Amino acid sequence: MGNRVSREDFEWVYTDQPHADRRKEILAKHPEIKALMKPDYNLIWVVVLMVLAQLTAFYLVKDLDWKWVIFWAYVFGSCISHSMTLAIHEISHNSAFGNCKAMWNRWFGIFANLPLGVPYSISFKRYHMDHHRYLGGDGIDVDIPTNFEGWFFCTRFRKFMWIVLQPFFYAIRPLCINPKPISRLEIINLLAQLSFDVMIYYLWGVKSTFYMLAGSLLGLGLHPISGHFIAEHYMFLKGHETYSYYGPLNLLTFNVGYHNEHHDFPNIPGKSLPLVKKIAAEYYDNLPQYNSWIKVLYDFVMDDTISPYSRMKRQLKGEVKQD
């Protein structure tokens, strides 16, 4: 089953996150980066095409044998579903319509959410903004695993199961760490999603509905793209809090792998993050980086010094403002 990891607590740090200071330095040296802080209108059409692709898939799988429904749910549906969650990540930063049309982004996020089968977009936006403002913040940043996760998933087999069950932990963790009152938009997101799910079941039956839900669960669990969950902030090297990935799967994930660049400039769409790296290469080229998310998953499971505890955590000071 694998050896138990030796780590027994998170890595507590008593300094501010590095991204704000690096952003100031880079903008002072490369003010031309400010020109990249604008919406990516191509994102709108990409999302519409992705929704249409999934609707087509829902129709095509409705009469297949179950083995083929499961096969296509993992091979195709999981990729589209995980990619759509990262499109929603882009939309949460107002990258589709810009900050001046924030509500347009919220409605568009609800639309992008539909082929996932479960309501996600509005709640994700509320918690993800906290992740950027208070990276590693104790009791605030729900990207940090719970103490139970760190304590229990401490062997190779358990870490493997933790990866498989990632979508469940991401859904449950906010309720344990930082529960928030349900907002009006979250209720709308829920009702829109339930209505869509019922429509898919009524039109095309249980196999299409299963394909939709299974694609989301499989895509966010044991899947190559899911390597980004661990690659972004798990501390494979002591003292380094955020890591970038520069491999080919960025093409499917709106460049979420450019994660140091994203945290430094969260208001720059993913499309432009490679240009940020190119302009400010002296800041990024020597930071720890990955070229394979599959290897990240393998190393996480097999390295007995790495576990869900391998995160930097900080006690926040002063006033905390949340969405």
mmCIF file with all atom_site columns, C-alpha atoms in Angstrom, residues 11-102:
data_model
loop_
_atom_site.group_PDB
_atom_site.id
_atom_site.type_symbol
_atom_site.label_atom_id
_atom_site.label_alt_id
_atom_site.label_comp_id
_atom_site.label_asym_id
_atom_site.label_entity_id
_atom_site.label_seq_id
_atom_site.pdbx_PDB_ins_code
_atom_site.Cartn_x
_atom_site.Cartn_y
_atom_site.Cartn_z
_atom_site.occupancy
_atom_site.B_iso_or_equiv
_atom_site.pdbx_formal_charge
_atom_site.auth_seq_id
_atom_site.auth_comp_id
_atom_site.auth_asym_id
_atom_site.auth_atom_id
_atom_site.pdbx_PDB_model_num
ATOM 1  C CA . GLU A 1 11  ? 4.179   24.313 6.149   1.00 0.00 ? 11  GLU A CA 1
ATOM 2  C CA . TRP A 1 12  ? 3.268   27.446 8.100   1.00 0.00 ? 12  TRP A CA 1
ATOM 3  C CA . VAL A 1 13  ? 4.794   30.659 6.760   1.00 0.00 ? 13  VAL A CA 1
ATOM 4  C CA . TYR A 1 14  ? 4.753   34.124 8.281   1.00 0.00 ? 14  TYR A CA 1
ATOM 5  C CA . THR A 1 15  ? 5.341   36.232 5.190   1.00 0.00 ? 15  THR A CA 1
ATOM 6  C CA . ASP A 1 16  ? 2.913   37.628 2.640   1.00 0.00 ? 16  ASP A CA 1
ATOM 7  C CA . GLN A 1 17  ? 2.389   35.780 -0.620  1.00 0.00 ? 17  GLN A CA 1
ATOM 8  C CA . PRO A 1 18  ? 5.046   36.729 -3.209  1.00 0.00 ? 18  PRO A CA 1
ATOM 9  C CA . HIS A 1 19  ? 2.778   37.606 -6.123  1.00 0.00 ? 19  HIS A CA 1
ATOM 10 C CA . ALA A 1 20  ? 1.830   41.192 -5.243  1.00 0.00 ? 20  ALA A CA 1
ATOM 11 C CA . ASP A 1 21  ? 5.442   42.301 -4.800  1.00 0.00 ? 21  ASP A CA 1
ATOM 12 C CA . ARG A 1 22  ? 6.573   40.582 -7.983  1.00 0.00 ? 22  ARG A CA 1
ATOM 13 C CA . ARG A 1 23  ? 3.703   42.182 -9.905  1.00 0.00 ? 23  ARG A CA 1
ATOM 14 C CA . LYS A 1 24  ? 4.844   45.646 -8.773  1.00 0.00 ? 24  LYS A CA 1
ATOM 15 C CA . GLU A 1 25  ? 8.436   44.940 -9.766  1.00 0.00 ? 25  GLU A CA 1
ATOM 16 C CA . ILE A 1 26  ? 7.475   43.581 -13.182 1.00 0.00 ? 26  ILE A CA 1
ATOM 17 C CA . LEU A 1 27  ? 5.132   46.474 -13.978 1.00 0.00 ? 27  LEU A CA 1
ATOM 18 C CA . ALA A 1 28  ? 7.793   48.976 -12.966 1.00 0.00 ? 28  ALA A CA 1
ATOM 19 C CA . LYS A 1 29  ? 10.260  47.338 -15.325 1.00 0.00 ? 29  LYS A CA 1
ATOM 20 C CA . HIS A 1 30  ? 7.813   46.294 -18.087 1.00 0.00 ? 30  HIS A CA 1
ATOM 21 C CA . PRO A 1 31  ? 4.857   48.718 -18.102 1.00 0.00 ? 31  PRO A CA 1
ATOM 22 C CA . GLU A 1 32  ? 3.861   47.426 -21.559 1.00 0.00 ? 32  GLU A CA 1
ATOM 23 C CA . ILE A 1 33  ? 2.314   44.431 -19.791 1.00 0.00 ? 33  ILE A CA 1
ATOM 24 C CA . LYS A 1 34  ? -0.577  46.696 -18.780 1.00 0.00 ? 34  LYS A CA 1
ATOM 25 C CA . ALA A 1 35  ? -1.738  46.574 -22.409 1.00 0.00 ? 35  ALA A CA 1
ATOM 26 C CA . LEU A 1 36  ? -2.525  42.867 -21.922 1.00 0.00 ? 36  LEU A CA 1
ATOM 27 C CA . MET A 1 37  ? -5.087  43.628 -19.203 1.00 0.00 ? 37  MET A CA 1
ATOM 28 C CA . LYS A 1 38  ? -8.129  43.423 -21.466 1.00 0.00 ? 38  LYS A CA 1
ATOM 29 C CA . PRO A 1 39  ? -10.875 40.886 -22.236 1.00 0.00 ? 39  PRO A CA 1
ATOM 30 C CA . ASP A 1 40  ? -10.353 37.922 -24.511 1.00 0.00 ? 40  ASP A CA 1
ATOM 31 C CA . TYR A 1 41  ? -13.467 38.057 -26.705 1.00 0.00 ? 41  TYR A CA 1
ATOM 32 C CA . ASN A 1 42  ? -12.417 34.862 -28.501 1.00 0.00 ? 42  ASN A CA 1
ATOM 33 C CA . LEU A 1 43  ? -13.190 33.084 -25.226 1.00 0.00 ? 43  LEU A CA 1
ATOM 34 C CA . ILE A 1 44  ? -16.897 33.656 -25.876 1.00 0.00 ? 44  ILE A CA 1
ATOM 35 C CA . TRP A 1 45  ? -16.877 31.756 -29.149 1.00 0.00 ? 45  TRP A CA 1
ATOM 36 C CA . VAL A 1 46  ? -14.657 28.973 -27.816 1.00 0.00 ? 46  VAL A CA 1
ATOM 37 C CA . VAL A 1 47  ? -17.078 28.372 -24.928 1.00 0.00 ? 47  VAL A CA 1
ATOM 38 C CA . VAL A 1 48  ? -20.107 28.395 -27.246 1.00 0.00 ? 48  VAL A CA 1
ATOM 39 C CA . LEU A 1 49  ? -18.423 25.816 -29.484 1.00 0.00 ? 49  LEU A CA 1
ATOM 40 C CA . MET A 1 50  ? -17.545 23.659 -26.466 1.00 0.00 ? 50  MET A CA 1
ATOM 41 C CA . VAL A 1 51  ? -21.158 23.698 -25.272 1.00 0.00 ? 51  VAL A CA 1
ATOM 42 C CA . LEU A 1 52  ? -22.339 22.756 -28.771 1.00 0.00 ? 52  LEU A CA 1
ATOM 43 C CA . ALA A 1 53  ? -19.762 19.956 -28.935 1.00 0.00 ? 53  ALA A CA 1
ATOM 44 C CA . GLN A 1 54  ? -21.045 18.480 -25.695 1.00 0.00 ? 54  GLN A CA 1
ATOM 45 C CA . LEU A 1 55  ? -24.673 18.784 -26.794 1.00 0.00 ? 55  LEU A CA 1
ATOM 46 C CA . THR A 1 56  ? -23.749 16.877 -29.951 1.00 0.00 ? 56  THR A CA 1
ATOM 47 C CA . ALA A 1 57  ? -22.017 14.239 -27.844 1.00 0.00 ? 57  ALA A CA 1
ATOM 48 C CA . PHE A 1 58  ? -25.081 13.926 -25.567 1.00 0.00 ? 58  PHE A CA 1
ATOM 49 C CA . TYR A 1 59  ? -27.141 13.122 -28.644 1.00 0.00 ? 59  TYR A CA 1
ATOM 50 C CA . LEU A 1 60  ? -24.625 10.701 -30.158 1.00 0.00 ? 60  LEU A CA 1
ATOM 51 C CA . VAL A 1 61  ? -24.195 8.546  -27.040 1.00 0.00 ? 61  VAL A CA 1
ATOM 52 C CA . LYS A 1 62  ? -27.890 8.086  -26.290 1.00 0.00 ? 62  LYS A CA 1
ATOM 53 C CA . ASP A 1 63  ? -28.166 4.753  -28.151 1.00 0.00 ? 63  ASP A CA 1
ATOM 54 C CA . LEU A 1 64  ? -24.642 3.377  -27.594 1.00 0.00 ? 64  LEU A CA 1
ATOM 55 C CA . ASP A 1 65  ? -23.835 0.306  -25.502 1.00 0.00 ? 65  ASP A CA 1
ATOM 56 C CA . TRP A 1 66  ? -22.916 1.197  -21.952 1.00 0.00 ? 66  TRP A CA 1
ATOM 57 C CA . LYS A 1 67  ? -19.265 0.228  -22.440 1.00 0.00 ? 67  LYS A CA 1
ATOM 58 C CA . TRP A 1 68  ? -18.983 2.837  -25.200 1.00 0.00 ? 68  TRP A CA 1
ATOM 59 C CA . VAL A 1 69  ? -20.822 5.459  -23.156 1.00 0.00 ? 69  VAL A CA 1
ATOM 60 C CA . ILE A 1 70  ? -18.239 4.986  -20.396 1.00 0.00 ? 70  ILE A CA 1
ATOM 61 C CA . PHE A 1 71  ? -15.383 4.927  -22.903 1.00 0.00 ? 71  PHE A CA 1
ATOM 62 C CA . TRP A 1 72  ? -16.385 8.200  -24.558 1.00 0.00 ? 72  TRP A CA 1
ATOM 63 C CA . ALA A 1 73  ? -17.195 9.801  -21.206 1.00 0.00 ? 73  ALA A CA 1
ATOM 64 C CA . TYR A 1 74  ? -13.553 9.342  -20.214 1.00 0.00 ? 74  TYR A CA 1
ATOM 65 C CA . VAL A 1 75  ? -11.826 9.812  -23.578 1.00 0.00 ? 75  VAL A CA 1
ATOM 66 C CA . PHE A 1 76  ? -13.799 12.832 -24.817 1.00 0.00 ? 76  PHE A CA 1
ATOM 67 C CA . GLY A 1 77  ? -16.341 14.055 -22.284 1.00 0.00 ? 77  GLY A CA 1
ATOM 68 C CA . SER A 1 78  ? -13.850 14.290 -19.431 1.00 0.00 ? 78  SER A CA 1
ATOM 69 C CA . CYS A 1 79  ? -11.493 16.447 -21.498 1.00 0.00 ? 79  CYS A CA 1
ATOM 70 C CA . ILE A 1 80  ? -14.249 18.843 -22.546 1.00 0.00 ? 80  ILE A CA 1
ATOM 71 C CA . SER A 1 81  ? -15.690 18.987 -19.028 1.00 0.00 ? 81  SER A CA 1
ATOM 72 C CA . HIS A 1 82  ? -12.363 19.729 -17.343 1.00 0.00 ? 82  HIS A CA 1
ATOM 73 C CA . SER A 1 83  ? -11.532 22.243 -20.040 1.00 0.00 ? 83  SER A CA 1
ATOM 74 C CA . MET A 1 84  ? -14.904 23.900 -19.421 1.00 0.00 ? 84  MET A CA 1
ATOM 75 C CA . THR A 1 85  ? -14.168 24.257 -15.708 1.00 0.00 ? 85  THR A CA 1
ATOM 76 C CA . LEU A 1 86  ? -11.051 26.168 -16.717 1.00 0.00 ? 86  LEU A CA 1
ATOM 77 C CA . ALA A 1 87  ? -13.069 28.286 -19.139 1.00 0.00 ? 87  ALA A CA 1
ATOM 78 C CA . ILE A 1 88  ? -15.281 29.079 -16.129 1.00 0.00 ? 88  ILE A CA 1
ATOM 79 C CA . HIS A 1 89  ? -12.083 29.947 -14.260 1.00 0.00 ? 89  HIS A CA 1
ATOM 80 C CA . GLU A 1 90  ? -11.299 32.463 -17.007 1.00 0.00 ? 90  GLU A CA 1
ATOM 81 C CA . ILE A 1 91  ? -14.858 33.828 -16.889 1.00 0.00 ? 91  ILE A CA 1
ATOM 82 C CA . SER A 1 92  ? -14.619 34.211 -13.082 1.00 0.00 ? 92  SER A CA 1
ATOM 83 C CA . HIS A 1 93  ? -11.826 36.716 -13.745 1.00 0.00 ? 93  HIS A CA 1
ATOM 84 C CA . ASN A 1 94  ? -14.168 38.615 -16.112 1.00 0.00 ? 94  ASN A CA 1
ATOM 85 C CA . SER A 1 95  ? -12.002 37.641 -19.081 1.00 0.00 ? 95  SER A CA 1
ATOM 86 C CA . ALA A 1 96  ? -14.950 37.125 -21.456 1.00 0.00 ? 96  ALA A CA 1
ATOM 87 C CA . PHE A 1 97  ? -16.627 40.547 -21.299 1.00 0.00 ? 97  PHE A CA 1
ATOM 88 C CA . GLY A 1 98  ? -14.319 42.613 -19.099 1.00 0.00 ? 98  GLY A CA 1
ATOM 89 C CA . ASN A 1 99  ? -14.681 44.109 -15.643 1.00 0.00 ? 99  ASN A CA 1
ATOM 90 C CA . CYS A 1 100 ? -17.086 46.782 -16.845 1.00 0.00 ? 100 CYS A CA 1
ATOM 91 C CA . LYS A 1 101 ? -19.632 44.052 -17.675 1.00 0.00 ? 101 LYS A CA 1
ATOM 92 C CA . ALA A 1 102 ? -19.151 41.864 -14.629 1.00 0.00 ? 102 ALA A CA 1
#
